[in-house]
PDB file of C-alpha atoms and ligand atoms in Angstrom:
ATOM      1  CA  MET A   1     -28.903 -39.044 -71.236  1.00  0.00           C
ATOM      2  CA  ILE A   2     -32.635 -38.332 -71.148  1.00  0.00           C
ATOM      3  CA  THR A   3     -35.104 -40.128 -73.392  1.00  0.00           C
ATOM      4  CA  ILE A   4     -38.339 -38.409 -74.401  1.00  0.00           C
ATOM      5  CA  ALA A   5     -41.373 -40.656 -74.904  1.00  0.00           C
ATOM      6  CA  ASP A   6     -43.465 -39.910 -77.953  1.00  0.00           C
ATOM      7  CA  ASN A   7     -46.918 -38.379 -77.839  1.00  0.00           C
ATOM      8  CA  THR A   8     -47.395 -38.206 -74.084  1.00  0.00           C
ATOM      9  CA  CYS A   9     -46.132 -34.723 -73.237  1.00  0.00           C
ATOM     10  CA  ASP A  10     -48.799 -32.088 -72.562  1.00  0.00           C
ATOM     11  CA  PHE A  11     -46.225 -29.253 -72.624  1.00  0.00           C
ATOM     12  CA  CYS A  12     -46.898 -28.225 -69.047  1.00  0.00           C
ATOM     13  CA  GLY A  13     -43.423 -26.688 -68.867  1.00  0.00           C
ATOM     14  CA  ALA A  14     -42.528 -28.194 -65.481  1.00  0.00           C
ATOM     15  CA  CYS A  15     -39.338 -29.764 -66.795  1.00  0.00           C
ATOM     16  CA  VAL A  16     -38.286 -26.534 -68.474  1.00  0.00           C
ATOM     17  CA  SER A  17     -38.632 -24.568 -65.263  1.00  0.00           C
ATOM     18  CA  VAL A  18     -36.523 -26.948 -63.147  1.00  0.00           C
ATOM     19  CA  CYS A  19     -33.675 -27.623 -65.572  1.00  0.00           C
ATOM     20  CA  PRO A  20     -30.556 -25.987 -64.065  1.00  0.00           C
ATOM     21  CA  PRO A  21     -28.694 -25.350 -67.344  1.00  0.00           C
ATOM     22  CA  ASP A  22     -31.957 -24.427 -69.108  1.00  0.00           C
ATOM     23  CA  CYS A  23     -31.403 -26.944 -71.875  1.00  0.00           C
ATOM     24  CA  ILE A  24     -35.023 -28.058 -72.412  1.00  0.00           C
ATOM     25  CA  GLU A  25     -37.011 -26.256 -75.038  1.00  0.00           C
ATOM     26  CA  ILE A  26     -40.672 -26.555 -76.003  1.00  0.00           C
ATOM     27  CA  ARG A  27     -41.266 -25.697 -79.639  1.00  0.00           C
ATOM     28  CA  GLU A  28     -44.734 -25.923 -81.090  1.00  0.00           C
ATOM     29  CA  ALA A  29     -45.726 -29.557 -80.494  1.00  0.00           C
ATOM     30  CA  ASP A  30     -42.280 -30.793 -79.658  1.00  0.00           C
ATOM     31  CA  ILE A  31     -39.900 -30.933 -76.746  1.00  0.00           C
ATOM     32  CA  GLU A  32     -36.157 -30.874 -77.211  1.00  0.00           C
ATOM     33  CA  ILE A  33     -33.229 -31.430 -74.873  1.00  0.00           C
ATOM     34  CA  ASP A  34     -29.782 -30.124 -75.722  1.00  0.00           C
ATOM     35  CA  GLU A  35     -27.640 -33.116 -74.808  1.00  0.00           C
ATOM     36  CA  GLU A  36     -24.473 -31.045 -74.952  1.00  0.00           C
ATOM     37  CA  THR A  37     -25.702 -28.832 -72.135  1.00  0.00           C
ATOM     38  CA  CYS A  38     -27.568 -31.463 -70.088  1.00  0.00           C
ATOM     39  CA  ILE A  39     -25.796 -32.282 -66.820  1.00  0.00           C
ATOM     40  CA  ASP A  40     -27.818 -35.483 -66.182  1.00  0.00           C
ATOM     41  CA  CYS A  41     -29.238 -34.214 -62.924  1.00  0.00           C
ATOM     42  CA  ASN A  42     -32.548 -36.022 -63.670  1.00  0.00           C
ATOM     43  CA  LEU A  43     -34.636 -33.234 -62.123  1.00  0.00           C
ATOM     44  CA  CYS A  44     -36.783 -33.193 -65.253  1.00  0.00           C
ATOM     45  CA  VAL A  45     -37.450 -36.917 -64.885  1.00  0.00           C
ATOM     46  CA  TYR A  46     -38.637 -36.469 -61.295  1.00  0.00           C
ATOM     47  CA  VAL A  47     -40.801 -33.448 -61.990  1.00  0.00           C
ATOM     48  CA  CYS A  48     -42.633 -34.691 -65.101  1.00  0.00           C
ATOM     49  CA  PRO A  49     -46.196 -35.630 -64.077  1.00  0.00           C
ATOM     50  CA  LEU A  50     -46.731 -37.816 -67.134  1.00  0.00           C
ATOM     51  CA  GLU A  51     -43.506 -39.831 -67.021  1.00  0.00           C
ATOM     52  CA  VAL A  52     -42.555 -38.571 -70.455  1.00  0.00           C
ATOM     53  CA  LEU A  53     -38.896 -38.327 -69.552  1.00  0.00           C
ATOM     54  CA  SER A  54     -36.656 -41.173 -68.487  1.00  0.00           C
ATOM     55  CA  SER A  55     -32.994 -41.506 -67.757  1.00  0.00           C
ATOM     56  CA  ASP A  56     -30.767 -43.898 -69.665  1.00  0.00           C
ATOM     57  CA  ASP A  57     -27.921 -43.801 -67.243  1.00  0.00           C
ATOM     58  CA  SER A  58     -28.437 -47.341 -65.996  1.00  0.00           C
ATOM     59  CA  PRO A  59     -25.672 -49.730 -67.021  1.00  0.00           C
ATOM     60  CA  THR A  60     -26.026 -51.297 -70.422  1.00  0.00           C
ATOM     61  CA  ASP A  61     -25.763 -55.016 -71.010  1.00  0.00           C
TER      62      ASP A  61
HETATM   63  S1  SF4 B 101     -31.337 -34.115 -66.666  1.00  0.00           S
HETATM   64 FE1  SF4 B 101     -31.169 -32.089 -65.657  1.00  0.00          FE
HETATM   65  S2  SF4 B 101     -29.892 -30.903 -67.035  1.00  0.00           S
HETATM   66 FE2  SF4 B 101     -30.617 -32.649 -68.222  1.00  0.00          FE
HETATM   67  S3  SF4 B 101     -32.474 -31.948 -69.247  1.00  0.00           S
HETATM   68 FE3  SF4 B 101     -33.106 -32.873 -67.304  1.00  0.00          FE
HETATM   69  S4  SF4 B 101     -33.216 -31.177 -65.819  1.00  0.00           S
HETATM   70 FE4  SF4 B 101     -32.010 -30.486 -67.608  1.00  0.00          FE
HETATM   71  S1  SF4 B 102     -42.756 -31.973 -67.463  1.00  0.00           S
HETATM   72 FE1  SF4 B 102     -43.282 -33.719 -68.799  1.00  0.00          FE
HETATM   73  S2  SF4 B 102     -45.331 -33.234 -69.565  1.00  0.00           S
HETATM   74 FE2  SF4 B 102     -44.469 -31.333 -68.748  1.00  0.00          FE
HETATM   75  S3  SF4 B 102     -43.489 -30.334 -70.534  1.00  0.00           S
HETATM   76 FE3  SF4 B 102     -41.922 -31.562 -69.504  1.00  0.00          FE
HETATM   77  S4  SF4 B 102     -41.912 -33.548 -70.578  1.00  0.00           S
HETATM   78 FE4  SF4 B 102     -43.845 -32.505 -71.079  1.00  0.00          FE
END
């Protein structure tokens, strides 16, 4: 699952363009990820220049 940090995104659209299932959407001043469609490839995490996106798939305590 991808976590979106608050208030750091500049809506460059890089994550939207790399997402294979096209599940990231930029709406007005907000970014949304459809978790049902996300395949956890983490491409969006790697491509984001501002480190807005992070992956939660590390093991939990
Ligand atoms: S992890 Fe992959 S599928 Fe999920 S939102 Fe990011 S680019 Fe899209
Ligand atoms: S790549 Fe990062 S800064 Fe660019 S739109 Fe996506 S989350 Fe925002």
